[in-house]
Amino acid sequence: MTIAILKKSNGIKRVLAAVLAATTLVSVAACGSNNDSASKESLNTTKGKTTEITVGVCPGPYGDMVEKVIAPLLKDDGFDVKTKVFNDYVQPNKALASGSIQANLFQHGNYLKKFTADNHLDLTSIGQTPTLGLGIYSKKYKSIKDIKDGSTVSIANDGSNLARSLGVLQQQGLVKLKGEVDATKATVNDIASNPKNLKIKTIDAAQLARSLDTVDVALVPGNYSWAAKLDPSSALALEKQDDGVIEVFVVRTQDVDSDFGKAAKKLLTSQKFKDAIAKSEFKDFGKPKNW
């Protein structure tokens, strides 16, 4: 009799365990659903409350621009904007796509277009900001004409900035690219002429400023030259900026029409933003065409 009771008790326990497990799964699923919903609504303001926004940046001037200019101006719209620093060009877009940050400002339009296509990410630029151009720097030479035959030149190894760097070298007559090549996709294999027999060394963009100790010339994107305290006026040359290399402020496509997306987009073309930039350390950066 006792044995029978124990068997029934074990059966009841098993049933209760199954019910509890099912209840837990439903609860977890419901929590996941609520989190997704909250995530989608997180960029909208609530009357009387401040909405926190995290903007991904890389070392350099754009994090400073967010903190010193953009964040104060968006505070009146109900947004408390902070920055999160990433040390490469890959994670800020992936973090944004995953929803762990709400926007980023670290890349130019050409890079955004290529990276999102290559990685199948649904991200959208909602506006441009003043941009410090890529520069040709050297601790050995004082001018472009001083660069000697066989000099070693370091450039970024990510596709977009590699092509951009080759374009700047071509602007200065140091190389010539094949006529039929897409300037935004050029690689070292697309160099048709290299009159000074330059040795092109491709490395991670974050290491370019440091590479000046071991190479003759380095082409350093503006955010990294700023972080390394390289003076743009000391550059042998700065790139002639076209629309594709102006920095863009990016959100997930689903957030373009959120309260934050609309407020940030409006701000980037506003007179108060232009006036604030004019009074800041970023006043001499290249300007978007719509300025």
Short mmCIF file of C-alpha atoms in Angstrom, two decimals:
data_model
loop_
_atom_site.label_atom_id
_atom_site.label_comp_id
_atom_site.label_asym_id
_atom_site.label_seq_id
_atom_site.Cartn_x
_atom_site.Cartn_y
_atom_site.Cartn_z
CA MET A 1 0.00 0.00 0.00
CA THR A 2 2.79 2.32 0.90
CA ILE A 3 4.52 1.45 -2.35
CA ALA A 4 1.41 2.35 -4.33
CA ILE A 5 1.20 5.71 -2.62
CA LEU A 6 4.83 6.43 -3.41
CA LYS A 7 4.34 5.59 -7.09
CA LYS A 8 1.31 7.87 -7.29
CA SER A 9 3.23 10.60 -5.46
CA ASN A 10 6.10 10.30 -7.93
CA GLY A 11 3.63 10.49 -10.79
CA ILE A 12 2.09 13.63 -9.33
CA LYS A 13 5.53 15.10 -8.86
CA ARG A 14 6.38 14.40 -12.48
CA VAL A 15 3.15 16.03 -13.62
CA LEU A 16 3.75 19.05 -11.40
CA ALA A 17 7.33 19.33 -12.69
CA ALA A 18 6.11 19.26 -16.28
CA VAL A 19 3.47 21.91 -15.57
CA LEU A 20 6.06 24.08 -13.80
CA ALA A 21 8.50 23.72 -16.72
CA ALA A 22 5.79 24.64 -19.23
CA THR A 23 4.79 27.63 -17.11
CA THR A 24 8.43 28.75 -16.94
CA LEU A 25 8.81 28.50 -20.72
CA VAL A 26 5.66 30.55 -21.26
CA SER A 27 6.92 33.10 -18.74
CA VAL A 28 10.33 33.34 -20.45
CA ALA A 29 8.72 33.64 -23.86
CA ALA A 30 6.46 36.38 -22.55
CA CYS A 31 9.45 38.22 -21.08
CA GLY A 32 11.25 37.96 -24.40
CA SER A 33 8.23 39.35 -26.19
CA ASN A 34 7.98 42.25 -23.74
CA ASN A 35 11.68 43.00 -24.11
CA ASP A 36 11.38 43.06 -27.88
CA SER A 37 8.42 45.41 -27.61
CA ALA A 38 10.28 47.65 -25.18
CA SER A 39 13.29 47.68 -27.48
CA LYS A 40 11.19 48.85 -30.41
CA GLU A 41 9.66 51.65 -28.35
CA SER A 42 12.87 52.67 -26.56
CA LEU A 43 13.64 55.57 -28.90
CA ASN A 44 10.31 57.30 -28.27
CA THR A 45 9.93 59.95 -25.59
CA THR A 46 7.50 59.82 -22.71
CA LYS A 47 6.11 63.10 -21.43
CA GLY A 48 7.93 64.22 -18.30
CA LYS A 49 10.64 61.56 -18.63
CA THR A 50 14.08 61.42 -20.20
CA THR A 51 14.90 58.72 -22.74
CA GLU A 52 18.46 57.37 -22.50
CA ILE A 53 20.33 56.94 -25.79
CA THR A 54 23.73 55.30 -26.31
CA VAL A 55 25.70 56.31 -29.39
CA GLY A 56 28.57 54.07 -30.51
CA VAL A 57 31.78 55.86 -31.49
CA CYS A 58 35.44 55.05 -32.18
CA PRO A 59 38.42 56.86 -30.62
CA GLY A 60 38.60 60.32 -32.16
CA PRO A 61 36.64 63.53 -32.65
CA TYR A 62 33.16 62.13 -33.22
CA GLY A 63 32.70 60.88 -29.69
CA ASP A 64 33.73 64.37 -28.56
CA MET A 65 31.29 65.89 -31.05
CA VAL A 66 28.46 63.77 -29.65
CA GLU A 67 29.30 64.63 -26.04
CA LYS A 68 30.06 68.34 -26.51
CA VAL A 69 27.62 69.38 -29.24
CA ILE A 70 24.97 66.80 -30.15
CA ALA A 71 24.08 65.56 -26.65
CA PRO A 72 23.47 69.03 -25.15
CA LEU A 73 21.29 70.03 -28.10
CA LEU A 74 19.16 66.86 -27.90
CA LYS A 75 18.60 67.22 -24.16
CA ASP A 76 15.82 69.75 -24.80
CA ASP A 77 14.05 67.09 -26.88
CA GLY A 78 13.99 64.71 -23.92
CA PHE A 79 17.03 62.58 -24.72
CA ASP A 80 19.96 61.84 -22.42
CA VAL A 81 22.69 60.94 -24.92
CA LYS A 82 25.82 59.03 -23.85
CA THR A 83 28.64 57.46 -25.86
CA LYS A 84 30.14 53.98 -25.92
CA VAL A 85 33.65 53.68 -27.39
CA PHE A 86 34.57 50.78 -29.68
CA ASN A 87 38.16 50.17 -30.76
CA ASP A 88 37.47 48.87 -34.25
CA TYR A 89 35.27 49.61 -37.27
CA VAL A 90 33.28 46.37 -37.01
CA GLN A 91 31.55 46.31 -33.63
CA PRO A 92 29.70 49.67 -33.69
CA ASN A 93 27.49 48.57 -36.59
CA LYS A 94 26.95 45.07 -35.21
CA ALA A 95 26.09 46.46 -31.78
CA LEU A 96 23.62 48.84 -33.37
CA ALA A 97 22.02 46.11 -35.45
CA SER A 98 21.60 43.96 -32.31
CA GLY A 99 19.96 46.83 -30.42
CA SER A 100 22.59 47.06 -27.67
CA ILE A 101 23.17 50.70 -28.70
CA GLN A 102 20.69 53.05 -30.34
CA ALA A 103 22.85 54.96 -32.85
CA ASN A 104 26.43 55.38 -33.99
CA LEU A 105 28.70 58.07 -35.40
CA PHE A 106 32.08 56.78 -36.56
CA GLN A 107 31.91 56.01 -40.29
CA HIS A 108 31.50 57.71 -43.64
CA GLY A 109 28.73 56.94 -46.09
CA ASN A 110 30.79 54.71 -48.38
CA TYR A 111 31.80 52.49 -45.45
CA LEU A 112 28.23 52.22 -44.19
CA LYS A 113 26.99 51.20 -47.63
CA LYS A 114 29.63 48.51 -48.08
CA PHE A 115 29.56 47.14 -44.52
CA THR A 116 25.78 46.82 -44.34
CA ALA A 117 25.69 45.10 -47.74
CA ASP A 118 28.50 42.68 -46.83
CA ASN A 119 26.98 41.85 -43.43
CA HIS A 120 23.28 42.04 -44.33
CA LEU A 121 22.48 44.72 -41.74
CA ASP A 122 19.43 46.99 -41.87
CA LEU A 123 20.95 50.34 -40.85
CA THR A 124 20.24 53.83 -42.20
CA SER A 125 22.01 57.20 -42.16
CA ILE A 126 19.75 60.00 -40.95
CA GLY A 127 22.25 62.78 -41.61
CA GLN A 128 25.84 63.93 -41.99
CA THR A 129 28.20 65.72 -39.63
CA PRO A 130 31.32 67.85 -40.17
CA THR A 131 34.22 65.53 -40.96
CA LEU A 132 37.97 65.57 -40.43
CA GLY A 133 39.45 64.24 -43.66
CA LEU A 134 41.95 61.44 -44.07
CA GLY A 135 45.50 62.79 -44.05
CA ILE A 136 48.92 61.76 -45.35
CA TYR A 137 51.35 61.93 -42.41
CA SER A 138 55.08 61.31 -42.05
CA LYS A 139 57.80 61.73 -39.44
CA LYS A 140 60.41 61.49 -42.18
CA TYR A 141 59.16 63.80 -44.93
CA LYS A 142 57.93 67.39 -44.91
CA SER A 143 56.12 67.42 -48.24
CA ILE A 144 54.69 65.09 -50.89
CA LYS A 145 57.52 65.86 -53.32
CA ASP A 146 60.09 64.76 -50.71
CA ILE A 147 58.78 61.17 -50.67
CA LYS A 148 61.55 58.99 -52.07
CA ASP A 149 61.51 56.02 -54.39
CA GLY A 150 60.73 52.76 -52.59
CA SER A 151 59.19 54.38 -49.50
CA THR A 152 56.88 52.25 -47.36
CA VAL A 153 53.34 53.58 -47.06
CA SER A 154 50.78 52.17 -44.59
CA ILE A 155 47.06 52.36 -45.35
CA ALA A 156 43.89 50.93 -43.78
CA ASN A 157 43.10 47.30 -44.58
CA ASP A 158 39.28 47.53 -44.38
CA GLY A 159 37.78 47.64 -47.87
CA SER A 160 36.21 51.09 -47.82
CA ASN A 161 39.10 52.98 -46.21
CA LEU A 162 41.64 51.07 -48.31
CA ALA A 163 39.92 52.33 -51.47
CA ARG A 164 39.65 55.79 -49.95
CA SER A 165 43.38 55.84 -49.16
CA LEU A 166 44.28 54.78 -52.69
CA GLY A 167 42.09 57.61 -53.94
CA VAL A 168 44.02 60.11 -51.82
CA LEU A 169 47.34 58.74 -53.11
CA GLN A 170 45.98 59.21 -56.62
CA GLN A 171 44.88 62.76 -55.83
CA GLN A 172 48.51 63.52 -54.98
CA GLY A 173 49.91 61.81 -58.08
CA LEU A 174 51.62 59.08 -56.09
CA VAL A 175 49.73 56.26 -57.80
CA LYS A 176 47.32 55.90 -60.68
CA LEU A 177 44.38 53.51 -60.55
CA LYS A 178 42.98 51.52 -63.46
CA GLY A 179 40.49 53.62 -65.34
CA GLU A 180 37.62 51.17 -65.16
CA VAL A 181 37.82 50.47 -61.42
CA ASP A 182 35.09 51.62 -59.00
CA ALA A 183 36.90 54.18 -56.83
CA THR A 184 34.97 53.05 -53.74
CA LYS A 185 36.07 49.41 -54.16
CA ALA A 186 39.68 49.76 -55.35
CA THR A 187 42.38 47.49 -53.93
CA VAL A 188 46.16 47.47 -54.30
CA ASN A 189 45.64 45.16 -57.29
CA ASP A 190 43.93 48.06 -59.08
CA ILE A 191 47.06 50.22 -59.09
CA ALA A 192 47.97 50.77 -62.73
CA SER A 193 50.98 53.01 -62.13
CA ASN A 194 53.27 53.46 -59.13
CA PRO A 195 56.00 55.87 -60.32
CA LYS A 196 57.83 56.00 -56.98
CA ASN A 197 57.62 52.23 -56.44
CA LEU A 198 55.90 52.75 -53.13
CA LYS A 199 55.62 49.69 -50.91
CA ILE A 200 51.97 49.63 -49.84
CA LYS A 201 51.41 48.04 -46.44
CA THR A 202 47.79 47.40 -45.37
CA ILE A 203 47.12 47.30 -41.61
CA ASP A 204 44.25 47.83 -39.19
CA ALA A 205 43.11 51.47 -39.26
CA ALA A 206 43.53 51.80 -35.49
CA GLN A 207 47.27 51.08 -35.86
CA LEU A 208 48.02 53.58 -38.62
CA ALA A 209 49.09 56.50 -36.43
CA ARG A 210 51.36 54.21 -34.41
CA SER A 211 52.85 52.82 -37.62
CA LEU A 212 54.49 56.20 -38.27
CA ASP A 213 57.38 54.97 -36.11
CA THR A 214 58.11 52.11 -38.50
CA VAL A 215 56.99 53.27 -41.97
CA ASP A 216 57.88 56.30 -44.07
CA VAL A 217 54.33 57.52 -44.68
CA ALA A 218 50.89 56.66 -43.25
CA LEU A 219 47.42 57.58 -44.44
CA VAL A 220 45.36 58.06 -41.28
CA PRO A 221 41.56 58.53 -41.16
CA GLY A 222 40.47 61.63 -39.27
CA ASN A 223 39.10 59.94 -36.16
CA TYR A 224 42.36 58.09 -35.54
CA SER A 225 44.59 61.06 -36.37
CA TRP A 226 42.57 63.10 -33.85
CA ALA A 227 42.92 60.41 -31.17
CA ALA A 228 46.68 60.28 -31.79
CA LYS A 229 46.86 64.10 -31.56
CA LEU A 230 48.21 64.42 -35.10
CA ASP A 231 47.81 68.03 -36.17
CA PRO A 232 45.95 68.23 -39.52
CA SER A 233 48.07 71.25 -40.41
CA SER A 234 51.16 69.00 -40.22
CA ALA A 235 49.78 66.57 -42.79
CA LEU A 236 51.63 66.37 -46.10
CA ALA A 237 48.14 66.51 -47.65
CA LEU A 238 44.49 66.08 -46.70
CA GLU A 239 41.95 64.33 -48.89
CA LYS A 240 39.67 66.28 -51.16
CA GLN A 241 36.39 65.20 -49.64
CA ASP A 242 33.44 64.04 -51.69
CA ASP A 243 29.99 63.23 -50.35
CA GLY A 244 30.83 59.56 -49.78
CA VAL A 245 33.52 60.26 -47.18
CA ILE A 246 31.47 62.59 -44.96
CA GLU A 247 30.64 61.04 -41.57
CA VAL A 248 27.07 59.81 -41.09
CA PHE A 249 24.84 59.51 -38.03
CA VAL A 250 23.26 56.05 -38.18
CA VAL A 251 20.29 54.28 -36.60
CA ARG A 252 18.50 51.01 -37.28
CA THR A 253 16.15 51.44 -40.23
CA GLN A 254 13.17 50.57 -38.01
CA ASP A 255 14.07 53.55 -35.78
CA VAL A 256 14.31 56.24 -38.48
CA ASP A 257 10.77 57.44 -37.73
CA SER A 258 11.07 57.10 -33.96
CA ASP A 259 11.02 60.26 -31.83
CA PHE A 260 14.78 60.07 -31.49
CA GLY A 261 15.33 59.42 -35.21
CA LYS A 262 13.22 62.44 -36.14
CA ALA A 263 14.81 64.71 -33.52
CA ALA A 264 18.39 63.76 -34.49
CA LYS A 265 17.68 64.12 -38.22
CA LYS A 266 16.19 67.57 -37.71
CA LEU A 267 19.08 68.64 -35.49
CA LEU A 268 21.80 67.72 -38.00
CA THR A 269 20.56 70.28 -40.53
CA SER A 270 19.49 72.92 -38.01
CA GLN A 271 21.01 76.36 -37.63
CA LYS A 272 21.63 75.75 -33.93
CA PHE A 273 23.81 72.75 -34.79
CA LYS A 274 25.76 74.77 -37.36
CA ASP A 275 26.21 77.62 -34.87
CA ALA A 276 27.40 75.22 -32.16
CA ILE A 277 29.93 73.64 -34.54
CA ALA A 278 31.17 77.10 -35.57
CA LYS A 279 32.00 77.83 -31.93
CA SER A 280 33.64 74.46 -31.30
CA GLU A 281 36.96 72.73 -31.90
CA PHE A 282 35.35 71.09 -34.94
CA LYS A 283 34.82 74.35 -36.81
CA ASP A 284 37.47 73.65 -39.46
CA PHE A 285 36.24 70.15 -40.34
CA GLY A 286 34.93 69.54 -43.84
CA LYS A 287 31.22 70.33 -44.08
CA PRO A 288 28.31 68.36 -45.54
CA LYS A 289 27.08 69.61 -48.91
CA ASN A 290 23.74 70.72 -47.50
CA TRP A 291 25.51 73.26 -45.30
#
